[in-house]
Amino acid sequence: MKTPKRPVLPKGRALDDIDASSFAAACRNATKWFASPAVDQKARQLVERTCRFLLDNAESIEKDGTKASSKRWFNNAPYVRMDPDVDFALIDIRRMMLRQQACGFGLFHFLYELLEAELIPSGAEAHFDDATNLAAIMIHYNMVGWVAAKRPGHPLNFEALKPALLYALGNNSSKVRNNWGLPFSTCGLWKAERNGRAWGVGLGDMARLFHTYAFIPAVRTYDRVLLSETPSANRFAPADITACEFWPK
């Protein structure tokens, strides 16, 4: 069996020139690459490092991938409990921010780990901001929900993605396909497959690893902190790092 090649990503405006057949070939290669045992094994080692980064909460990460030891990615400082209604609102906001920041900072960390290990294309860091913005995170949650519900196929297509990515409905989908679909597919965040004349877009193998083995353990851990009687400002890293249990076998 022919060994798949590491995905390649055109830079800058060259993305606009990718035609449908070239996009299809890049997606097929990316799917095979991220499904290969060697890539999967290495990525699992890297996602453990991202999980530890999130659980330790000892530093943040800058846009160039450098660690910022002067601040934590999540502010879990203690707060004074007040009446139940006010307390509920505060906890609810903190839990919402926890999920956004765990996904944003955690995925940013994992992508840089993948880049340094040469598992994703050179130059992919130009798309890391897009991959961790709020729109991309909401799309990620949509894809996770589809997998969690054990539904077949993929939940989205490029036309359905347009409103979230601020493109007008009805126009040609090639800009979404090339500027979002290609970078995200070659980084393993999305998996794009032809479904008749349309493209189905779903959760990629690297995004799945991240959500299972980094995001879920971090959110479970800090949920317990936020809901405890004395929320702690100290680092909290339990020995039993458990993954998400709802994924299909």
Short mmCIF file of C-alpha atoms in Angstrom, two decimals:
data_model
loop_
_atom_site.label_atom_id
_atom_site.label_comp_id
_atom_site.label_asym_id
_atom_site.label_seq_id
_atom_site.Cartn_x
_atom_site.Cartn_y
_atom_site.Cartn_z
CA MET A 1 0.00 0.00 0.00
CA LYS A 2 1.36 3.39 -0.98
CA THR A 3 2.34 5.55 1.99
CA PRO A 4 0.36 8.84 2.05
CA LYS A 5 2.36 12.04 1.81
CA ARG A 6 2.35 14.83 4.36
CA PRO A 7 -0.29 17.38 3.25
CA VAL A 8 0.92 20.48 1.43
CA LEU A 9 -0.77 23.87 1.70
CA PRO A 10 -0.37 26.67 -0.88
CA LYS A 11 0.45 30.05 0.62
CA GLY A 12 -1.32 33.39 0.35
CA ARG A 13 -3.39 34.13 -2.73
CA ALA A 14 -2.40 30.81 -4.29
CA LEU A 15 -5.28 29.31 -2.29
CA ASP A 16 -7.73 31.17 -4.53
CA ASP A 17 -6.39 29.34 -7.58
CA ILE A 18 -7.10 25.82 -6.31
CA ASP A 19 -9.62 24.08 -8.56
CA ALA A 20 -12.12 21.42 -7.52
CA SER A 21 -10.05 18.44 -8.68
CA SER A 22 -6.92 19.68 -6.87
CA PHE A 23 -8.96 20.27 -3.73
CA ALA A 24 -10.42 16.75 -3.95
CA ALA A 25 -6.96 15.21 -4.35
CA ALA A 26 -5.60 17.19 -1.37
CA CYS A 27 -8.52 16.07 0.81
CA ARG A 28 -8.14 12.42 -0.16
CA ASN A 29 -4.45 12.53 0.68
CA ALA A 30 -5.09 14.33 4.00
CA THR A 31 -7.70 11.74 5.01
CA LYS A 32 -5.24 8.91 4.34
CA TRP A 33 -2.38 10.77 6.05
CA PHE A 34 -4.18 11.41 9.33
CA ALA A 35 -5.65 7.89 9.37
CA SER A 36 -2.23 6.26 8.99
CA PRO A 37 -1.07 4.40 12.15
CA ALA A 38 2.25 6.29 12.40
CA VAL A 39 0.61 9.72 12.27
CA ASP A 40 -2.15 8.67 14.66
CA GLN A 41 0.35 7.30 17.18
CA LYS A 42 2.48 10.44 17.12
CA ALA A 43 -0.56 12.72 17.34
CA ARG A 44 -1.80 10.84 20.40
CA GLN A 45 1.51 11.53 22.13
CA LEU A 46 1.26 15.21 21.26
CA VAL A 47 -2.33 15.59 22.43
CA GLU A 48 -1.25 14.31 25.85
CA ARG A 49 1.11 17.29 26.05
CA THR A 50 -1.77 19.63 25.20
CA CYS A 51 -3.90 17.98 27.86
CA ARG A 52 -1.15 18.55 30.42
CA PHE A 53 -0.81 22.18 29.30
CA LEU A 54 -4.52 22.71 29.95
CA LEU A 55 -4.65 20.82 33.24
CA ASP A 56 -1.55 22.46 34.69
CA ASN A 57 -2.87 25.93 33.82
CA ALA A 58 0.59 27.33 34.56
CA GLU A 59 1.02 29.35 31.37
CA SER A 60 -0.71 30.69 28.29
CA ILE A 61 0.38 30.60 24.65
CA GLU A 62 1.08 33.51 22.30
CA LYS A 63 0.13 33.80 18.63
CA ASP A 64 3.63 32.76 17.52
CA GLY A 65 3.43 29.58 19.58
CA THR A 66 5.70 30.71 22.42
CA LYS A 67 4.61 29.96 25.98
CA ALA A 68 3.77 32.88 28.28
CA SER A 69 4.65 31.80 31.81
CA SER A 70 3.53 35.14 33.27
CA LYS A 71 -0.16 34.28 32.87
CA ARG A 72 -2.47 31.29 32.86
CA TRP A 73 -4.75 30.36 29.97
CA PHE A 74 -7.74 30.29 32.35
CA ASN A 75 -8.29 32.57 35.34
CA ASN A 76 -9.61 30.29 38.05
CA ALA A 77 -9.02 32.67 40.94
CA PRO A 78 -11.25 32.19 44.00
CA TYR A 79 -14.42 34.24 44.20
CA VAL A 80 -16.72 35.16 47.08
CA ARG A 81 -20.03 33.35 47.13
CA MET A 82 -23.11 35.55 47.28
CA ASP A 83 -26.82 34.84 46.96
CA PRO A 84 -27.78 31.86 44.74
CA ASP A 85 -29.08 33.89 41.79
CA VAL A 86 -25.97 36.04 41.49
CA ASP A 87 -23.76 33.05 42.13
CA PHE A 88 -25.47 31.03 39.40
CA ALA A 89 -24.93 33.78 36.83
CA LEU A 90 -21.25 34.06 37.74
CA ILE A 91 -20.69 30.31 37.58
CA ASP A 92 -22.58 30.08 34.28
CA ILE A 93 -20.41 32.79 32.70
CA ARG A 94 -17.25 31.17 34.03
CA ARG A 95 -18.27 27.79 32.61
CA MET A 96 -19.00 29.35 29.23
CA MET A 97 -15.61 31.08 29.22
CA LEU A 98 -13.93 27.87 30.36
CA ARG A 99 -15.19 26.01 27.29
CA GLN A 100 -14.30 28.78 24.86
CA GLN A 101 -10.81 29.21 26.29
CA ALA A 102 -10.11 25.50 26.67
CA CYS A 103 -11.02 25.03 23.02
CA GLY A 104 -9.24 28.15 21.77
CA PHE A 105 -6.00 27.95 23.76
CA GLY A 106 -5.93 24.15 23.76
CA LEU A 107 -6.43 23.78 20.02
CA PHE A 108 -3.86 26.52 19.37
CA HIS A 109 -1.35 24.59 21.51
CA PHE A 110 -2.12 21.28 19.80
CA LEU A 111 -1.79 22.76 16.31
CA TYR A 112 1.66 24.09 17.14
CA GLU A 113 2.63 20.67 18.50
CA LEU A 114 1.48 19.11 15.21
CA LEU A 115 3.37 21.75 13.22
CA GLU A 116 6.64 21.22 15.10
CA ALA A 117 6.28 17.45 14.63
CA GLU A 118 5.76 18.01 10.87
CA LEU A 119 2.39 16.29 10.88
CA ILE A 120 0.60 19.23 9.24
CA PRO A 121 1.71 21.46 6.35
CA SER A 122 4.51 23.98 6.57
CA GLY A 123 2.94 27.44 6.73
CA ALA A 124 -0.25 26.16 8.36
CA GLU A 125 0.30 28.57 11.26
CA ALA A 126 -1.07 31.35 9.04
CA HIS A 127 -4.50 29.75 9.59
CA PHE A 128 -4.31 29.07 13.34
CA ASP A 129 -6.12 32.29 14.24
CA ASP A 130 -9.01 31.33 11.97
CA ALA A 131 -9.03 27.80 13.41
CA THR A 132 -9.43 29.10 16.97
CA ASN A 133 -11.83 32.01 16.50
CA LEU A 134 -15.38 31.86 17.84
CA ALA A 135 -16.97 30.94 14.50
CA ALA A 136 -14.61 28.00 14.01
CA ILE A 137 -15.19 26.85 17.60
CA MET A 138 -18.97 26.88 17.09
CA ILE A 139 -18.54 24.87 13.88
CA HIS A 140 -16.32 22.45 15.81
CA TYR A 141 -19.05 21.96 18.44
CA ASN A 142 -21.60 21.31 15.69
CA MET A 143 -19.37 18.60 14.23
CA VAL A 144 -18.71 17.07 17.65
CA GLY A 145 -22.44 16.92 18.32
CA TRP A 146 -23.00 15.07 15.05
CA VAL A 147 -20.41 12.44 15.97
CA ALA A 148 -21.68 12.18 19.54
CA ALA A 149 -25.17 11.46 18.22
CA LYS A 150 -23.68 8.66 16.07
CA ARG A 151 -25.17 10.08 12.90
CA PRO A 152 -23.80 8.85 9.56
CA GLY A 153 -22.02 11.07 7.05
CA HIS A 154 -21.10 14.69 7.67
CA PRO A 155 -23.29 17.45 9.15
CA LEU A 156 -22.31 20.37 6.95
CA ASN A 157 -21.42 21.48 3.45
CA PHE A 158 -19.68 24.62 2.22
CA GLU A 159 -22.96 26.37 1.50
CA ALA A 160 -24.16 25.76 5.07
CA LEU A 161 -20.89 27.17 6.44
CA LYS A 162 -21.23 30.53 4.66
CA PRO A 163 -23.28 32.44 7.28
CA ALA A 164 -20.92 31.53 10.12
CA LEU A 165 -17.90 32.55 8.04
CA LEU A 166 -19.54 35.79 6.80
CA TYR A 167 -20.00 34.79 3.17
CA ALA A 168 -23.19 35.57 1.24
CA LEU A 169 -25.48 32.63 0.53
CA GLY A 170 -25.92 31.67 -3.09
CA ASN A 171 -22.52 32.81 -4.28
CA ASN A 172 -19.90 30.38 -5.50
CA SER A 173 -18.64 28.22 -2.63
CA SER A 174 -15.06 28.03 -3.91
CA LYS A 175 -13.82 30.73 -1.51
CA VAL A 176 -15.11 28.83 1.51
CA ARG A 177 -13.79 25.58 0.04
CA ASN A 178 -10.30 26.96 -0.65
CA ASN A 179 -9.76 29.43 2.20
CA TRP A 180 -11.34 27.34 4.95
CA GLY A 181 -11.92 23.81 3.71
CA LEU A 182 -8.42 23.26 2.36
CA PRO A 183 -6.40 24.61 5.33
CA PHE A 184 -8.65 22.95 7.90
CA SER A 185 -8.70 19.61 6.05
CA THR A 186 -4.92 19.50 5.58
CA CYS A 187 -4.52 20.23 9.32
CA GLY A 188 -6.87 17.40 10.26
CA LEU A 189 -9.50 19.68 11.79
CA TRP A 190 -12.15 18.98 9.17
CA LYS A 191 -12.75 16.02 6.91
CA ALA A 192 -14.18 16.95 3.53
CA GLU A 193 -15.63 14.23 1.31
CA ARG A 194 -17.55 14.32 -1.94
CA ASN A 195 -21.25 13.51 -1.56
CA GLY A 196 -22.68 13.47 -5.06
CA ARG A 197 -22.28 16.99 -6.42
CA ALA A 198 -21.83 18.54 -2.97
CA TRP A 199 -19.11 18.33 -0.38
CA GLY A 200 -19.80 16.92 3.07
CA VAL A 201 -17.72 18.48 5.85
CA GLY A 202 -17.29 16.87 9.25
CA LEU A 203 -14.95 16.43 12.19
CA GLY A 204 -11.34 15.69 11.25
CA ASP A 205 -9.16 13.12 12.98
CA MET A 206 -6.94 15.68 14.74
CA ALA A 207 -9.93 17.67 16.00
CA ARG A 208 -11.43 14.45 17.28
CA LEU A 209 -8.25 13.56 19.16
CA PHE A 210 -8.08 17.05 20.64
CA HIS A 211 -11.69 17.04 21.83
CA THR A 212 -11.44 13.53 23.28
CA TYR A 213 -8.08 13.62 25.00
CA ALA A 214 -7.47 17.31 25.83
CA PHE A 215 -10.65 19.36 25.83
CA ILE A 216 -12.90 16.92 27.71
CA PRO A 217 -10.42 16.15 30.53
CA ALA A 218 -9.71 19.86 31.02
CA VAL A 219 -13.38 20.88 31.10
CA ARG A 220 -14.30 18.01 33.42
CA THR A 221 -11.50 18.99 35.77
CA TYR A 222 -12.24 22.69 35.93
CA ASP A 223 -15.99 22.19 36.08
CA ARG A 224 -15.37 20.48 39.40
CA VAL A 225 -13.25 23.41 40.51
CA LEU A 226 -15.83 26.02 39.52
CA LEU A 227 -18.66 24.15 41.20
CA SER A 228 -16.79 23.39 44.42
CA GLU A 229 -17.41 25.21 47.66
CA THR A 230 -13.97 26.81 47.57
CA PRO A 231 -12.87 27.34 43.96
CA SER A 232 -9.10 27.13 43.92
CA ALA A 233 -6.53 29.44 42.38
CA ASN A 234 -3.95 26.66 42.47
CA ARG A 235 -3.13 24.33 39.64
CA PHE A 236 -5.33 21.27 39.69
CA ALA A 237 -4.18 18.22 37.70
CA PRO A 238 -5.79 14.90 38.66
CA ALA A 239 -3.91 11.69 38.10
CA ASP A 240 -6.85 10.04 36.31
CA ILE A 241 -7.11 11.77 32.94
CA THR A 242 -10.21 10.28 31.36
CA ALA A 243 -11.38 10.84 27.81
CA CYS A 244 -14.83 11.43 26.43
CA GLU A 245 -16.96 8.28 26.59
CA PHE A 246 -19.58 8.91 23.93
CA TRP A 247 -17.47 8.33 20.78
CA PRO A 248 -18.51 5.41 18.57
CA LYS A 249 -16.14 2.48 18.81
#
